Amino acid sequence: MKRLVAFAAIVSVILSAGSVSAATLTDPEELGRLLYHSTLLSLKETQSCSTCHHVNVGYADDTAVSLGDDEISKGGRNAPTSAYCGFSPLLHKNQAGEWVGGMFWDGRATGHTLRDPLAEQAQGPPLNPVEMNMPNVETIIDRISQDTAIADLFITVYGADAFADVNVAYDNLARAIAAYERSSEVTRFTSKFDTGTLNAQEMRGKKLFAQNCTICHAMGQRGGGHPLFTNYKYVNAGVPMNEALAFDPDCAYTYPDLGLGPIVGDPAQNGKFKVPTLRNIAKTAPYSHNGYFATLKDMVSFMNDNSTFQPEVGDNLSPEVGNLGLRESQIDDIVAFLNTLSDM
């Protein structure tokens, strides 16, 4: 009975989750939609993917770090948006020797196993003891195989023996979630920037943004002709330690957080975090990998001038950050432009 009630609640959430009808989704995308909104992926059935990546806040979370399935534990990093992530390449070094791609703030979902960083990212939270806290893959697959709506569609998509090998099934579960996150319900391109006419302040902000911010938040066309506002690289912007997290005994925040460095085994990458997309950025406060900045203006002001802040990791600081020389009114103009990147 508990699961029937839970499923009814999930259906209600799903039907209200976006303006795009489920009828527009392919079977893999619809399966991913069911899984994305299912609390069966967490031990106590208190969480789904959408708990920490909710449509109302740009498919992110509205707290510095997210609460775990046990309703006590907290994560160590801010939950970024799950929208517009499907364009990120596999983690690799480019010709300039810079690390590019992967998923999570530190790139640890490289994509090399499933050939898809977004799918590999989806496999992380259910098994993370601080997040969804499931004990193993077998338990996850057993749960979803007993849910009629999910199981039937899973078999439709992946075949009659879809649950025969739990590891293969878990890979396919992740691929389905990634398919949904890439769907037009999540990755919409329906912002004012995409479809509307910008006012005078927003146009000023766009020009200033192009002049000052696109080294990292590139406006080149990568997502089917649409800018993604990221270069998928890694940067140490000099973000300060978030003391509210560092001294919280229930929080998994580790100080100093070295980001990419330990993942690739290179101290020259310590303190670097993935440059996020700015799509829906006005909805996804607080900002940075540790949620240090409460508002979008705080974040932009820091990128303009970070001279009064003590960086969490003082090595490998980016010379592109903190010395833009913008006036207050120009910061406001950039913030106004960034607000046009929110999907309708």
GROMACS .gro file of N, CA and C in nm, residues 258-322:
model
  195
  258LEU      N    1   3.950   2.013  -0.286
  258LEU     CA    2   4.051   2.025  -0.392
  258LEU      C    3   3.996   2.004  -0.532
  259GLY      N    4   3.866   1.970  -0.543
  259GLY     CA    5   3.804   1.964  -0.674
  259GLY      C    6   3.867   1.863  -0.768
  260LEU      N    7   3.904   1.909  -0.887
  260LEU     CA    8   3.951   1.821  -0.994
  260LEU      C    9   4.084   1.753  -0.960
  261GLY      N   10   4.170   1.820  -0.883
  261GLY     CA   11   4.305   1.770  -0.861
  261GLY      C   12   4.315   1.625  -0.823
  262PRO      N   13   4.247   1.579  -0.715
  262PRO     CA   14   4.257   1.438  -0.676
  262PRO      C   15   4.198   1.343  -0.781
  263ILE      N   16   4.103   1.389  -0.859
  263ILE     CA   17   4.040   1.302  -0.960
  263ILE      C   18   4.140   1.267  -1.069
  264VAL      N   19   4.218   1.364  -1.112
  264VAL     CA   20   4.313   1.339  -1.220
  264VAL      C   21   4.455   1.318  -1.169
  265GLY      N   22   4.473   1.324  -1.035
  265GLY     CA   23   4.603   1.300  -0.976
  265GLY      C   24   4.707   1.404  -1.010
  266ASP      N   25   4.665   1.531  -1.011
  266ASP     CA   26   4.756   1.638  -1.050
  266ASP      C   27   4.736   1.759  -0.959
  267PRO      N   28   4.831   1.790  -0.871
  267PRO     CA   29   4.816   1.905  -0.782
  267PRO      C   30   4.796   2.037  -0.855
  268ALA      N   31   4.837   2.043  -0.981
  268ALA     CA   32   4.818   2.166  -1.059
  268ALA      C   33   4.671   2.191  -1.090
  269GLN      N   34   4.586   2.092  -1.062
  269GLN     CA   35   4.441   2.106  -1.083
  269GLN      C   36   4.367   2.126  -0.951
  270ASN      N   37   4.439   2.132  -0.839
  270ASN     CA   38   4.374   2.150  -0.710
  270ASN      C   39   4.297   2.281  -0.705
  271GLY      N   40   4.177   2.273  -0.649
  271GLY     CA   41   4.094   2.392  -0.634
  271GLY      C   42   4.011   2.425  -0.756
  272LYS      N   43   4.027   2.347  -0.861
  272LYS     CA   44   3.952   2.375  -0.984
  272LYS      C   45   3.820   2.298  -0.986
  273PHE      N   46   3.715   2.369  -1.029
  273PHE     CA   47   3.582   2.309  -1.041
  273PHE      C   48   3.525   2.338  -1.179
  274LYS      N   49   3.434   2.253  -1.219
  274LYS     CA   50   3.380   2.264  -1.355
  274LYS      C   51   3.303   2.394  -1.374
  275VAL      N   52   3.326   2.459  -1.486
  275VAL     CA   53   3.252   2.581  -1.520
  275VAL      C   54   3.108   2.541  -1.551
  276PRO      N   55   3.011   2.590  -1.475
  276PRO     CA   56   2.873   2.548  -1.495
  276PRO      C   57   2.807   2.621  -1.611
  277THR      N   58   2.706   2.560  -1.670
  277THR     CA   59   2.620   2.632  -1.763
  277THR      C   60   2.550   2.744  -1.688
  278LEU      N   61   2.521   2.851  -1.757
  278LEU     CA   62   2.445   2.961  -1.696
  278LEU      C   63   2.297   2.956  -1.735
  279ARG      N   64   2.257   2.855  -1.805
  279ARG     CA   65   2.115   2.835  -1.833
  279ARG      C   66   2.041   2.820  -1.701
  280ASN      N   67   1.933   2.894  -1.683
  280ASN     CA   68   1.850   2.891  -1.561
  280ASN      C   69   1.925   2.940  -1.438
  281ILE      N   70   2.036   3.011  -1.457
  281ILE     CA   71   2.120   3.048  -1.343
  281ILE      C   72   2.046   3.135  -1.241
  282ALA      N   73   1.952   3.217  -1.285
  282ALA     CA   74   1.880   3.304  -1.192
  282ALA      C   75   1.791   3.225  -1.097
  283LYS      N   76   1.763   3.098  -1.131
  283LYS     CA   77   1.675   3.015  -1.048
  283LYS      C   78   1.752   2.928  -0.949
  284THR      N   79   1.884   2.919  -0.964
  284THR     CA   80   1.957   2.813  -0.895
  284THR      C   81   2.041   2.858  -0.777
  285ALA      N   82   2.005   2.969  -0.714
  285ALA     CA   83   2.076   3.013  -0.593
  285ALA      C   84   2.066   2.906  -0.483
  286PRO      N   85   2.167   2.900  -0.395
  286PRO     CA   86   2.292   2.977  -0.389
  286PRO      C   87   2.395   2.926  -0.488
  287TYR      N   88   2.508   2.998  -0.497
  287TYR     CA   89   2.601   2.977  -0.607
  287TYR      C   90   2.740   2.932  -0.562
  288SER      N   91   2.811   2.872  -0.655
  288SER     CA   92   2.944   2.813  -0.647
  288SER      C   93   2.935   2.671  -0.594
  289HIS      N   94   3.046   2.599  -0.599
  289HIS     CA   95   3.047   2.458  -0.562
  289HIS      C   96   3.007   2.434  -0.417
  290ASN      N   97   3.026   2.537  -0.331
  290ASN     CA   98   2.990   2.521  -0.190
  290ASN      C   99   2.877   2.613  -0.147
  291GLY      N  100   2.808   2.671  -0.244
  291GLY     CA  101   2.692   2.755  -0.211
  291GLY      C  102   2.726   2.879  -0.131
  292TYR      N  103   2.847   2.930  -0.146
  292TYR     CA  104   2.891   3.043  -0.064
  292TYR      C  105   2.813   3.170  -0.093
  293PHE      N  106   2.776   3.193  -0.217
  293PHE     CA  107   2.714   3.319  -0.258
  293PHE      C  108   2.562   3.305  -0.261
  294ALA      N  109   2.495   3.390  -0.186
  294ALA     CA  110   2.350   3.377  -0.169
  294ALA      C  111   2.272   3.424  -0.290
  295THR      N  112   2.321   3.525  -0.359
  295THR     CA  113   2.244   3.583  -0.470
  295THR      C  114   2.329   3.587  -0.596
  296LEU      N  115   2.262   3.602  -0.707
  296LEU     CA  116   2.331   3.611  -0.835
  296LEU      C  117   2.418   3.736  -0.841
  297LYS      N  118   2.369   3.845  -0.784
  297LYS     CA  119   2.451   3.966  -0.783
  297LYS      C  120   2.576   3.946  -0.698
  298ASP      N  121   2.564   3.876  -0.586
  298ASP     CA  122   2.682   3.845  -0.505
  298ASP      C  123   2.786   3.769  -0.589
  299MET      N  124   2.739   3.672  -0.666
  299MET     CA  125   2.829   3.591  -0.746
  299MET      C  126   2.898   3.674  -0.853
  300VAL      N  127   2.820   3.756  -0.925
  300VAL     CA  128   2.877   3.838  -1.032
  300VAL      C  129   2.972   3.942  -0.973
  301SER      N  130   2.937   3.998  -0.859
  301SER     CA  131   3.024   4.096  -0.794
  301SER      C  132   3.157   4.033  -0.757
  302PHE      N  133   3.154   3.908  -0.710
  302PHE     CA  134   3.277   3.837  -0.677
  302PHE      C  135   3.362   3.814  -0.802
  303MET      N  136   3.298   3.773  -0.911
  303MET     CA  137   3.372   3.752  -1.034
  303MET      C  138   3.434   3.882  -1.084
  304ASN      N  139   3.370   3.993  -1.051
  304ASN     CA  140   3.423   4.124  -1.088
  304ASN      C  141   3.543   4.162  -1.003
  305ASP      N  142   3.534   4.139  -0.871
  305ASP     CA  143   3.640   4.180  -0.780
  305ASP      C  144   3.643   4.085  -0.661
  306ASN      N  145   3.741   3.996  -0.658
  306ASN     CA  146   3.751   3.899  -0.547
  306ASN      C  147   3.867   3.931  -0.454
  307SER      N  148   3.916   4.055  -0.459
  307SER     CA  149   4.038   4.092  -0.386
  307SER      C  150   4.021   4.090  -0.235
  308THR      N  151   3.899   4.099  -0.185
  308THR     CA  152   3.878   4.103  -0.040
  308THR      C  153   3.841   3.966   0.017
  309PHE      N  154   3.847   3.862  -0.065
  309PHE     CA  155   3.807   3.728  -0.022
  309PHE      C  156   3.931   3.639  -0.007
  310GLN      N  157   3.928   3.552   0.094
  310GLN     CA  158   4.033   3.452   0.114
  310GLN      C  159   3.993   3.324   0.042
  311PRO      N  160   4.065   3.283  -0.061
  311PRO     CA  161   4.024   3.164  -0.136
  311PRO      C  162   4.034   3.036  -0.054
  312GLU      N  163   3.943   2.946  -0.079
  312GLU     CA  164   3.946   2.815  -0.013
  312GLU      C  165   4.074   2.740  -0.048
  313VAL      N  166   4.113   2.746  -0.174
  313VAL     CA  167   4.239   2.687  -0.220
  313VAL      C  168   4.317   2.798  -0.289
  314GLY      N  169   4.431   2.832  -0.234
  314GLY     CA  170   4.506   2.946  -0.285
  314GLY      C  171   4.593   2.917  -0.404
  315ASP      N  172   4.607   2.792  -0.440
  315ASP     CA  173   4.689   2.755  -0.556
  315ASP      C  174   4.605   2.754  -0.684
  316ASN      N  175   4.672   2.770  -0.796
  316ASN     CA  176   4.612   2.754  -0.929
  316ASN      C  177   4.496   2.849  -0.954
  317LEU      N  178   4.503   2.969  -0.898
  317LEU     CA  179   4.395   3.066  -0.916
  317LEU      C  180   4.389   3.115  -1.060
  318SER      N  181   4.269   3.133  -1.110
  318SER     CA  182   4.251   3.180  -1.247
  318SER      C  183   4.279   3.329  -1.257
  319PRO      N  184   4.361   3.372  -1.353
  319PRO     CA  185   4.385   3.515  -1.372
  319PRO      C  186   4.269   3.586  -1.441
  320GLU      N  187   4.171   3.508  -1.488
  320GLU     CA  188   4.057   3.565  -1.560
  320GLU      C  189   3.947   3.612  -1.466
  321VAL      N  190   3.961   3.582  -1.337
  321VAL     CA  191   3.855   3.610  -1.240
  321VAL      C  192   3.900   3.718  -1.143
  322GLY      N  193   3.808   3.810  -1.112
  322GLY     CA  194   3.829   3.902  -1.002
  322GLY      C  195   3.888   4.036  -1.037
   0.00000   0.00000   0.00000
